[in-house]
Structure formats: C-alpha cells, structure tokens
mmCIF file of C-alpha atoms in Angstrom:
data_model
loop_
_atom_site.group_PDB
_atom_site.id
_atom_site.type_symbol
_atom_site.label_atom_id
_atom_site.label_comp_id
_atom_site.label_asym_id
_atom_site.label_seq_id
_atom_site.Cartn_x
_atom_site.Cartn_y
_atom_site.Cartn_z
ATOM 1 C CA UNK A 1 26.214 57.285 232.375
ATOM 2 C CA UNK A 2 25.497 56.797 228.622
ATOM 3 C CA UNK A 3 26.079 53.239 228.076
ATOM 4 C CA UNK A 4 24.136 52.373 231.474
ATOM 5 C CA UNK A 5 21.267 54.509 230.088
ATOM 6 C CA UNK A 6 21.368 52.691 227.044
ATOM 7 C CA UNK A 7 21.582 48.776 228.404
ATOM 8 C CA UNK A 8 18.656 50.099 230.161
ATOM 9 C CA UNK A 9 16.774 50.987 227.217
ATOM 10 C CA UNK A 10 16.549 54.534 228.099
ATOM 11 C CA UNK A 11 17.832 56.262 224.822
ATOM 12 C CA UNK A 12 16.344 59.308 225.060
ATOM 13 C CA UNK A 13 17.893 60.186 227.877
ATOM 14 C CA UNK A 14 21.410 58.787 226.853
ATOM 15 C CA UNK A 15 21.377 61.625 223.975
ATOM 16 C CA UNK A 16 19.945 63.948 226.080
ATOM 17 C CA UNK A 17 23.512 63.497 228.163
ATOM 18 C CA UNK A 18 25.065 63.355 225.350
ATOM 19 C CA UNK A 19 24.051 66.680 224.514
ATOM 20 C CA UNK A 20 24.825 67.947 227.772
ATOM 21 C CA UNK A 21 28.356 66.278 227.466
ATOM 22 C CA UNK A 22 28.686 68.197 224.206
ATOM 23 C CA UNK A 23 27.284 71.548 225.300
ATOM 24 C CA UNK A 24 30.252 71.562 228.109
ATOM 25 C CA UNK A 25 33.366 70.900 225.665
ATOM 26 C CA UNK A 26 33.719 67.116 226.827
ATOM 27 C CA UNK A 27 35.274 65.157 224.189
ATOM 28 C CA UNK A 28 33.624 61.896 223.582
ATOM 29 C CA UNK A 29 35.673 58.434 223.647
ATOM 30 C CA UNK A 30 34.718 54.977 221.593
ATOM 31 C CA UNK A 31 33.144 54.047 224.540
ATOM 32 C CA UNK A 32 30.780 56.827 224.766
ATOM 33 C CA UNK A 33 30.651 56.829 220.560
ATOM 34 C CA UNK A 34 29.488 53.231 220.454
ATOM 35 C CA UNK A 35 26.307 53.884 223.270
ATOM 36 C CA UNK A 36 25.638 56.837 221.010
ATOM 37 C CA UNK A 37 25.329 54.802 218.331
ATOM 38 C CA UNK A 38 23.454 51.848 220.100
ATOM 39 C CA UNK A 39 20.398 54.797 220.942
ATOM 40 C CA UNK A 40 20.614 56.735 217.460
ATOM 41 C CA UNK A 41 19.918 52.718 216.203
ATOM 42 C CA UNK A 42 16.788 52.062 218.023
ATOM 43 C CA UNK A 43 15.245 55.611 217.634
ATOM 44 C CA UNK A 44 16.142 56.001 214.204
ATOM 45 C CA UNK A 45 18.383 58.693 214.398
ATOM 46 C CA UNK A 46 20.224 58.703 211.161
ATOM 47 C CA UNK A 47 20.871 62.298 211.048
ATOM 48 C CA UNK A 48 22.769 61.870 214.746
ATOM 49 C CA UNK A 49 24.357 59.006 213.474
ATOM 50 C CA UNK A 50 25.821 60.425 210.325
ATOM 51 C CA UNK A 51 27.040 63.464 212.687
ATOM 52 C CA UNK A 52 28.949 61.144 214.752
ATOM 53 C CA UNK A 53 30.399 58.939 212.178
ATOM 54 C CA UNK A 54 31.538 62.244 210.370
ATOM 55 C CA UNK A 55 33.287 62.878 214.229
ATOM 56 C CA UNK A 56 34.556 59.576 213.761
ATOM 57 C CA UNK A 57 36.488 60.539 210.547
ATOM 58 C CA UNK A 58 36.997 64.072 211.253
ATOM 59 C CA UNK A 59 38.923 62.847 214.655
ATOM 60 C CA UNK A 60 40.987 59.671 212.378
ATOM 61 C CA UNK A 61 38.984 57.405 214.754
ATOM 62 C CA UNK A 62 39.436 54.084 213.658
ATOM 63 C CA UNK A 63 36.213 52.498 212.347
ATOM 64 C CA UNK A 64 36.928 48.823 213.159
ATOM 65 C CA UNK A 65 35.790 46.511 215.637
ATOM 66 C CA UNK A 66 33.650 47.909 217.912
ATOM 67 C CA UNK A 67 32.738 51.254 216.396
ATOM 68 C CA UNK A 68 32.587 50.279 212.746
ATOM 69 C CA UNK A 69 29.971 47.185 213.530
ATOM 70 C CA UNK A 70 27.866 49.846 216.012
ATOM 71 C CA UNK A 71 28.302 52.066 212.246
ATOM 72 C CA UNK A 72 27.138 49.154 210.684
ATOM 73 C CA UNK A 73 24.133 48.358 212.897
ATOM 74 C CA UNK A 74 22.820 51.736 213.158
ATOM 75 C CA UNK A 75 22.790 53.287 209.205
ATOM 76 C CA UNK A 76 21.161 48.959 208.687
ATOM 77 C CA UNK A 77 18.783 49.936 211.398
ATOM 78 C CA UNK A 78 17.796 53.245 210.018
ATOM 79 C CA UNK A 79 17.088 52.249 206.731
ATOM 80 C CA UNK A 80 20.151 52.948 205.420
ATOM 81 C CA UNK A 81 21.708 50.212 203.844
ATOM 82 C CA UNK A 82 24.229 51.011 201.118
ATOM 83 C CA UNK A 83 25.898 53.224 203.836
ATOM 84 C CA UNK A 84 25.972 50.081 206.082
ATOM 85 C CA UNK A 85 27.400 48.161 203.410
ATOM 86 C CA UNK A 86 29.870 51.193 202.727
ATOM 87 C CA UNK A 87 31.636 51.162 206.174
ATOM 88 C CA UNK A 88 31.713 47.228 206.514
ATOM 89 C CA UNK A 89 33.441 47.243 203.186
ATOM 90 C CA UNK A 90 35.947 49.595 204.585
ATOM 91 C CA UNK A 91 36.588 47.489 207.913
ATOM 92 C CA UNK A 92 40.162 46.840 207.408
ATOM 93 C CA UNK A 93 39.741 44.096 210.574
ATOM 94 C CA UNK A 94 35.628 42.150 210.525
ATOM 95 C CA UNK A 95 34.888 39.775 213.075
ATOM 96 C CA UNK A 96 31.608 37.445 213.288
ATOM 97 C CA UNK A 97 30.015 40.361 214.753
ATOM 98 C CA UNK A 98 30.699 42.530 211.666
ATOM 99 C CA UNK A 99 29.856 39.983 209.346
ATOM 100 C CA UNK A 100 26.723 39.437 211.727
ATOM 101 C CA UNK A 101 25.486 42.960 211.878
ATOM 102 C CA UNK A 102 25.648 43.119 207.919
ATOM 103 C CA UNK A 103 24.200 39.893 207.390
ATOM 104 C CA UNK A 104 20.968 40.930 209.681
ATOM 105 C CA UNK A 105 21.385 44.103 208.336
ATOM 106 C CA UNK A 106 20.731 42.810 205.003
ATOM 107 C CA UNK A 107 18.305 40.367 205.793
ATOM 108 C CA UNK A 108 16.020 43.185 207.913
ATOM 109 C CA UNK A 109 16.029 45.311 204.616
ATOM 110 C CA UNK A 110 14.500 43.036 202.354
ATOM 111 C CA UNK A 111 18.474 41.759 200.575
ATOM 112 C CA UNK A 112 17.849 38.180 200.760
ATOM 113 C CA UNK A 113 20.202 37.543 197.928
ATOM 114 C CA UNK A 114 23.067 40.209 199.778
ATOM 115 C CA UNK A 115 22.791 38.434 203.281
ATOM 116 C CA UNK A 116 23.657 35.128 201.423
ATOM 117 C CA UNK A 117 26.278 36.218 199.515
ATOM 118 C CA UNK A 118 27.714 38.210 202.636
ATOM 119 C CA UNK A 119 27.206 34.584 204.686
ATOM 120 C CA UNK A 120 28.867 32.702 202.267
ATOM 121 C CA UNK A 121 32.425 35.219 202.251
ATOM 122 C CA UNK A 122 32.820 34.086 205.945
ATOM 123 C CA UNK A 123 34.412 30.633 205.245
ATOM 124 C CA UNK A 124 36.526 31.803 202.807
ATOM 125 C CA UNK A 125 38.000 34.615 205.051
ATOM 126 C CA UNK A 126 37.982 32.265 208.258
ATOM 127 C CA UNK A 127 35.253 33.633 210.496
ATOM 128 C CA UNK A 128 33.304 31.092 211.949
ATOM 129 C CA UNK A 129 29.347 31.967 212.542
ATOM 130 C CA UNK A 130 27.426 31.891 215.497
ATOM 131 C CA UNK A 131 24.331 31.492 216.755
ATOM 132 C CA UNK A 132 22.981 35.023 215.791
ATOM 133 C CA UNK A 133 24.545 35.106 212.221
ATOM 134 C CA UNK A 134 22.750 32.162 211.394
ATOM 135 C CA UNK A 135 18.836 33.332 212.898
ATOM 136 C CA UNK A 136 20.082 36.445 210.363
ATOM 137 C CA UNK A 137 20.624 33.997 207.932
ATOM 138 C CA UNK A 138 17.323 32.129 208.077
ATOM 139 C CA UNK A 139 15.378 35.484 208.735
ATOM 140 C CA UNK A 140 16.658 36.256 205.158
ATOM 141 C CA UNK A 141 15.747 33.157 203.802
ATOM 142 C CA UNK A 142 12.252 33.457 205.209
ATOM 143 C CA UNK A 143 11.410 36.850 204.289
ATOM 144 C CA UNK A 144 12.228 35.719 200.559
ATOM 145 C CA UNK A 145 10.916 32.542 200.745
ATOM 146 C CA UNK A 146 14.007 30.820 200.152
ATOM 147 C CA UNK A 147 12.969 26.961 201.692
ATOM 148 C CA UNK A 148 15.238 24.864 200.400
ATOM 149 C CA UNK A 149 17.442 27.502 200.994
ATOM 150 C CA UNK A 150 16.661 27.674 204.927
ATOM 151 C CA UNK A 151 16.652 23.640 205.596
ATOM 152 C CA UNK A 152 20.365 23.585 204.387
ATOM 153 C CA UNK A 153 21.413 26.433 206.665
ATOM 154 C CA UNK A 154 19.162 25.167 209.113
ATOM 155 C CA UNK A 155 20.924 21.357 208.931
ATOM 156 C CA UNK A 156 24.038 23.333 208.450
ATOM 157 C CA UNK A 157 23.916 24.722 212.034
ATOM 158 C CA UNK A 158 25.239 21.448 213.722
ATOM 159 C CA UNK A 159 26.489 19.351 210.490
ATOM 160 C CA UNK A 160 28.772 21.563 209.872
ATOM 161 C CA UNK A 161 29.511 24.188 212.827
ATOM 162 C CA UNK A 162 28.618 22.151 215.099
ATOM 163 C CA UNK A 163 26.503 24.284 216.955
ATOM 164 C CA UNK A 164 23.404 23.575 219.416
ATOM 165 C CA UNK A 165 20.093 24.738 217.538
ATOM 166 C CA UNK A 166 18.341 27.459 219.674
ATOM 167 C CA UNK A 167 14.659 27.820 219.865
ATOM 168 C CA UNK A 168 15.267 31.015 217.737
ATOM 169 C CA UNK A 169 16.137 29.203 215.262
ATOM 170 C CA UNK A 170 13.622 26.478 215.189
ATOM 171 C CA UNK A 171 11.086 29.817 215.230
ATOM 172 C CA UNK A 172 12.737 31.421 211.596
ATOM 173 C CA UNK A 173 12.044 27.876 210.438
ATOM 174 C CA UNK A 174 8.337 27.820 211.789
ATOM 175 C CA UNK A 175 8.116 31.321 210.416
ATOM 176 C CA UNK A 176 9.936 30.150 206.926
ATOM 177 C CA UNK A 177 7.630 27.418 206.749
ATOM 178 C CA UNK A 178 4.313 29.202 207.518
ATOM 179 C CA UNK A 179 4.790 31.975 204.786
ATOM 180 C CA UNK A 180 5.498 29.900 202.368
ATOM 181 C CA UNK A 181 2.457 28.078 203.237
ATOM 182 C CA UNK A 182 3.503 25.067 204.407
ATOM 183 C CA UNK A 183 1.325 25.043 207.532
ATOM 184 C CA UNK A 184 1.122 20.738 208.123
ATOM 185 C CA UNK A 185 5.316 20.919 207.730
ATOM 186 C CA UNK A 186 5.276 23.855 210.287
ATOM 187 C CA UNK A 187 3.326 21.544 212.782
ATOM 188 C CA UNK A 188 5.566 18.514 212.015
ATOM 189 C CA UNK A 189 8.307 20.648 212.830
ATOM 190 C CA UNK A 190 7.400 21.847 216.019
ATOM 191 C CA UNK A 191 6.218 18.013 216.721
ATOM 192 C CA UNK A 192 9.953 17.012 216.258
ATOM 193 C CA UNK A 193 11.840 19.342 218.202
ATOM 194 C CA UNK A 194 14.403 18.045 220.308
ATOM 195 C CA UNK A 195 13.764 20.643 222.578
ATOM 196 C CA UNK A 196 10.196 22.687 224.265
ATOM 197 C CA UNK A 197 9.182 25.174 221.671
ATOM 198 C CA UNK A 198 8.733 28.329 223.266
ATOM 199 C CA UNK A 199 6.781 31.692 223.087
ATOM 200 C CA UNK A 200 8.718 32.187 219.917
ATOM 201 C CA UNK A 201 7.816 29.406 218.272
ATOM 202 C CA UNK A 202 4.556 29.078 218.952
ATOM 203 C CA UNK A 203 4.132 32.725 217.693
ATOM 204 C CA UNK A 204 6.060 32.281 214.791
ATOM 205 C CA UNK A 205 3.146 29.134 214.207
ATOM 206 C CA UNK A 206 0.078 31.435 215.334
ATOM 207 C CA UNK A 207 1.572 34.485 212.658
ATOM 208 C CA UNK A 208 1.545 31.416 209.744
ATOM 209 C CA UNK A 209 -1.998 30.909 210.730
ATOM 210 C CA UNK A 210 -3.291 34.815 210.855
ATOM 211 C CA UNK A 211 -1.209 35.102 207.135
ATOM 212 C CA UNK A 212 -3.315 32.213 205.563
ATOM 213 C CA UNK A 213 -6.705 31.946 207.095
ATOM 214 C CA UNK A 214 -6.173 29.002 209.532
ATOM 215 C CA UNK A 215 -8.929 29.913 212.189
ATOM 216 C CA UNK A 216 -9.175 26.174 213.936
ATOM 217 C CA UNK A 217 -5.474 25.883 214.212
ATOM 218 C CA UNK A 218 -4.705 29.093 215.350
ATOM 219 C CA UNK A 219 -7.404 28.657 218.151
ATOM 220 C CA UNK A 220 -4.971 25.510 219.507
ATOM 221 C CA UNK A 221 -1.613 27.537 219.415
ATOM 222 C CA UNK A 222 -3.003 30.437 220.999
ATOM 223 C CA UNK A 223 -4.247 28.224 224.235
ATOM 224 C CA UNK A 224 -0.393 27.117 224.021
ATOM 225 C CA UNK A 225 0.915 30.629 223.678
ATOM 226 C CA UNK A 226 -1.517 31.755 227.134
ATOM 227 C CA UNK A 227 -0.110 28.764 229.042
ATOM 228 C CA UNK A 228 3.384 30.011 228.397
ATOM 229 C CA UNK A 229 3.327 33.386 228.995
ATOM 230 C CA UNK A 230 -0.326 33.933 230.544
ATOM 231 C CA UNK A 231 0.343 37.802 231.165
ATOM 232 C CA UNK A 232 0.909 39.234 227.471
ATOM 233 C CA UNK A 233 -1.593 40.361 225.398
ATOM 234 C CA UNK A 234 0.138 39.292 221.727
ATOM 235 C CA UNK A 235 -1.440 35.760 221.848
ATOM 236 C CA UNK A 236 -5.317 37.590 221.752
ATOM 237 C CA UNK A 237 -4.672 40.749 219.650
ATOM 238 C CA UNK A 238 -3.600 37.961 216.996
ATOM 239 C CA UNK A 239 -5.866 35.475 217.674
ATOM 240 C CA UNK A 240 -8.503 38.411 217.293
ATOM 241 C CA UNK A 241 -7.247 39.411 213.946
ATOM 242 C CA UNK A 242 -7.636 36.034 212.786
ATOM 243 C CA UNK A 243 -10.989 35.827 213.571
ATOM 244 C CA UNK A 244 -11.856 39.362 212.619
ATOM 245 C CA UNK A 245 -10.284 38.430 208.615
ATOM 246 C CA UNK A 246 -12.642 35.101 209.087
ATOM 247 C CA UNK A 247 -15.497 37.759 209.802
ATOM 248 C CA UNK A 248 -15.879 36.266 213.178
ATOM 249 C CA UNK A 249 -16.719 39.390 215.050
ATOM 250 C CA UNK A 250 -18.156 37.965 217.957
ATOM 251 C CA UNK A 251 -15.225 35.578 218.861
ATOM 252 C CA UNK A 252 -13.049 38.728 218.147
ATOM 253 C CA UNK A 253 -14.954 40.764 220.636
ATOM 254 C CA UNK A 254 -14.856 37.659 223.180
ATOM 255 C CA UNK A 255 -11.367 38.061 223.016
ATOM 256 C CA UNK A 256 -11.213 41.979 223.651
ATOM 257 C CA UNK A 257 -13.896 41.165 226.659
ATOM 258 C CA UNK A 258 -11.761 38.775 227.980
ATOM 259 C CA UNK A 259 -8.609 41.175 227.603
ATOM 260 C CA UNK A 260 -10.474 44.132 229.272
ATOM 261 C CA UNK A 261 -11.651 41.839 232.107
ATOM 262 C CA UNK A 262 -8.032 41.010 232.869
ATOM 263 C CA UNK A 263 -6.769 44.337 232.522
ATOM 264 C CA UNK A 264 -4.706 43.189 229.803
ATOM 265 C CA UNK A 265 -3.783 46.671 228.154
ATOM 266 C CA UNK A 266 -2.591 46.757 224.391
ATOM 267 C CA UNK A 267 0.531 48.786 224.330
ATOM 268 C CA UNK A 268 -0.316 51.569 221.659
ATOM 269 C CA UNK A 269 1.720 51.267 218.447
ATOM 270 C CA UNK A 270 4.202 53.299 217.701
ATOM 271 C CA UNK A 271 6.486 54.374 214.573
ATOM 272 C CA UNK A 272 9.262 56.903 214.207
ATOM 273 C CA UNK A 273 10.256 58.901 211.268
ATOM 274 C CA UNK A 274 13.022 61.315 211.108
ATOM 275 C CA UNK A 275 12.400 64.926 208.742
ATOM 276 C CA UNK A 276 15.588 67.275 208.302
ATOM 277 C CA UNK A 277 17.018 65.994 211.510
ATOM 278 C CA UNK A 278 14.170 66.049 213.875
ATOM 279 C CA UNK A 279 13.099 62.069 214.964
ATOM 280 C CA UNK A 280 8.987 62.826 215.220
ATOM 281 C CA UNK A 281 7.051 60.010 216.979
ATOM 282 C CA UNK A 282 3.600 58.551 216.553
ATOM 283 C CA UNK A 283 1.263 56.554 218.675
ATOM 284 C CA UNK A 284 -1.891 55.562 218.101
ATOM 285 C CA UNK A 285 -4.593 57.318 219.754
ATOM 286 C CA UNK A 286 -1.526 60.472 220.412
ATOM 287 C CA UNK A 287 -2.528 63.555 219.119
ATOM 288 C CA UNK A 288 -0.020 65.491 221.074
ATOM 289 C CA UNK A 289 2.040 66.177 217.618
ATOM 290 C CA UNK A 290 1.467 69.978 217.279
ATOM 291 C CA UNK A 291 1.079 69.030 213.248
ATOM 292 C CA UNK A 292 -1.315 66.810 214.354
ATOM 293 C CA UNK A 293 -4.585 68.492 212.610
ATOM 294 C CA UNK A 294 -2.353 69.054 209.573
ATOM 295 C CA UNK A 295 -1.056 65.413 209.554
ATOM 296 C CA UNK A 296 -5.111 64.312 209.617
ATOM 297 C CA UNK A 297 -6.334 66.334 207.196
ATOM 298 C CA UNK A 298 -3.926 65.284 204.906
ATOM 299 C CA UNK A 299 -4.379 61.129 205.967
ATOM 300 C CA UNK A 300 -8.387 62.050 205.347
ATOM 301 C CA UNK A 301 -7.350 63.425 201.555
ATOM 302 C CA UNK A 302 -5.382 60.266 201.009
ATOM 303 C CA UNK A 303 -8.217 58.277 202.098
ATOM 304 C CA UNK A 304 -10.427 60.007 199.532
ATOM 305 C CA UNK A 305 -8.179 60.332 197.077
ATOM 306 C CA UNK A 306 -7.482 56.114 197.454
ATOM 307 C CA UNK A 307 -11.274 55.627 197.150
ATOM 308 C CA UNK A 308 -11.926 57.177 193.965
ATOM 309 C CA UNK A 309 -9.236 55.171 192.534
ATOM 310 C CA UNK A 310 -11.074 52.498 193.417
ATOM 311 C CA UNK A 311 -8.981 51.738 196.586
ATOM 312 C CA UNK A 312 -11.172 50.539 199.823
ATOM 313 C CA UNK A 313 -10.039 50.479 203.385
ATOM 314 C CA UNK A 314 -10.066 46.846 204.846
ATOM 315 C CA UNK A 315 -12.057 46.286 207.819
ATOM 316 C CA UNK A 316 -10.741 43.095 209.010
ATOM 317 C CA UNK A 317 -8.994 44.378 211.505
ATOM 318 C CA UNK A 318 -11.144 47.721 212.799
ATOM 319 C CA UNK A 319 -12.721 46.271 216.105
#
C-alpha cells in the first residue's frame, strides 16, 4: 500500500499509513523503509528521515543497495548534504545508482567541484555511468558554469561510453550554454541535433533568454514550446516575465488575457519547510496557515526593514 501510494505521487498519504502501520506494532521491512524514504524525499521530511535511518541502525539493517541510495537521495534532497555524503561513504557495496544519487545530490546543492570529483572515482572503481549520472553531471557543470567542462562530458557520453545522447542531455547543454551567455551557441546547438528537441530543450533555450534579456528570441521559442505541448501554461508565465523585465506590460498582460481566455490556470507555487519536526507548507495566495497573520506581519517588517537599507522590491515580475 505504501510503495503504490508513493509511485503514485501520493506521499502524504503513504506516511499517513505508515503511521497507522506504526501505531498497530507492524514492523516495517526494506521494502516498506525505502517508499518511506522515497515520500520523506519529496516533502522534505528530514526529521522522518533521520527517524528511520536511526531504525535502520538501531535494527543492524544493512544500509547498502537499495536502502542506503534511498538514504542518500533523501538527506541530498532535504538539504542535507554532508549526511548524504556520510552514508554513501559508508556503503560497503555502491552501484551506478549510488554513485548517481550522490553525484545529483551534489550537483542539486550547489557542489560542482564534489559531483566531479565523485564522477571521476567511478572508473577507477569499475562502475560504468548511465544516462542519469551523466544529466547529474552536466547539471553540475551548468549550475557552475563549468563549459569546457560540460562539452567534454557531453562528447564523453558516446566517445567513450558509448551511450545514445538523450534530449535531457542536449537540454543541460542548452541550459549550460544559455547561463553562461552563450545564447547564438545555444541556437547552433539546438540547430544540430541529431534528434527533435523537445519541451525540454526548448525551455531550457526560452529560460537562457528570460536570464539575459533576449525579448525577440524568446518570442520564437515560445511559439515552438505552444506547438509542442499547447496545454501548459510554463511557455506564457515565462514568456510574460520576459516581457515584464523588458517593461513590456502590455505584451505581458496579452499573454495573461490569452491564458485566462483558455482557462489556462497557473498552478500556485508552493515551498515546504520543516521546524522541530513539523513539514509546514506554503502556497501562494494560502492563508490557511494558522501563523499566517504572524508570518505577514513579520514578511511586512522585513520589507521595511530592507527598504531603509536601501533595498527595493523589483517589480518586473508583479503583474
């Protein structure tokens, strides 16, 4: 029941069983450990997660294969990434999933440098990469800027492993590219793909152009991006941002017209932040939090506060 609730995205409801699987005396097994771990990852559980890899050792549970790399992912995904490091140090037996998870693990937390030098102990211990250690790898090189870097890794995919580039791969280049500014060798690369660049690509092409101004291009990937997937709203929230940091309030209005008209309906951000073991969640618009006056009275002192230290709001993207 657990790990179906959890391939189904439901995790709040998998550790609400879980609960109720606790609350009767039923002993969890590694199958049930690694779903708990899976839904404590994408809600940010960390205290939950640090409760059941203390269960782990307090039972002599073996943290290897598939429990130690669901360890791994889960204290990466919640921020916490010298624990993540600590168990896959302690993995008596890694596979290219371990090496994977701590690579992207890495790479997600801003450890450019540490997702290299994690890559580059692979060869030496005999685990071959995959497809999804090496979009790790070039997400890493992007977020540092690393191009030189990301073309060798990139050529490296089928040179050398001889794997089949994916489009997710030819996006971390696109999205490489465009933050380092390199807009015209973004557009050459798309030109030369062997293959249809996707959503993902295009995206990756149409976040280069909202990072560095380019209104007239962005305009041309976004028609791409509506022919592909004509149904989500990504393509025109972005597009509008663009033209809302060009101060082109009008065409950003024209786009939320044109989304209202099609009942195209933003889904409301969202964050998560976990405070002595209780995961509170934010949307915007929510004021269901029952700190919620509390919370904005202290955002409005922040504001003020920031403003006479000289620190204005930006309006480019209030529509």
């Amino acid at each position: 029941m657990i790990s179906g609730l959890v391939q189904q995205g439901q995790f709040k409801e998998a550790l609400h069983v879980f609960h109720d699987m606790q609350g009767i005396g039923l002993k969890p097994d590694s199958v049930t450990l690694v779903a708990v771990l899976n839904a404590c990852s994408n809600l940010g559980k960390l205290e939950l997660g640090k409760w059941v890899h203390a269960y782990i050792d307090k039972n002599q549970i073996k943290a290897d294969g598939f429990i130690g790399n669901a360890l791994v992912d889960m204290y990466a995904k919640c921020g916490s990434i010298e624990q993540a490091f600590g168990v896959f140090r302690g993995m008596e037996c890694k596979d290219v999933f371990s090496y994977t998870a701590m690579i992207v693990g890495f790479a997600m937390n801003g450890e450019a440098e540490r997702a290299l030098d994690i890559f580059a102990e692979m060869p030496v211990v005999g685990i071959k990469p995959d497809e999804v250690t090496f979009v790790g790898v070039l997400s890493a090189c992007g977020h540092a800027g690393m191009v030189e870097e990301g073309w060798r890794h990139f050529e490296d995919i089928s040179r050398v492993y001889n794997l089949e580039p994916q489009t997710e791969h030819y996006g971390c280049m696109v999205d490489l590219l465009g933050r380092a500014g390199l807009i015209n060798e973004a557009e050459e690369f798309i030109a030369n793909m062997p293959i249809e660049p996707d959503a993902f690509v295009w995206g990756a092409l149409l976040g280069a152009c909202k990072i560095h101004g380019k209104v007239e291009l962005g305009e041309t990937v976004m028609k791409k991006l509506v022919a592909i997937e004509p149904e989500r709203d990504g393509a025109y929230i972005l597009m509008s941002n663009i033209y809302s940091s060009a101060n082109r309030w009008k065409d950003a209005l024209k786009l939320r017209k044109i989304m209202k008209e099609r009942k195209m309906k933003k889904a409301p951000g969202c964050s998560l932040i976990e405070v002595n073991g209780i995961v509170h969640e934010f949307r915007k618009g929510d004021k269901s939090h029952p700190r919620n006056e509390e919370l904005r009275k202290l955002l409005a002192e922040m504001a003020i506060h920031l403003q006479n230290h000289g620190q204005l709001p930006t309006r480019n993207f209030i529509i």
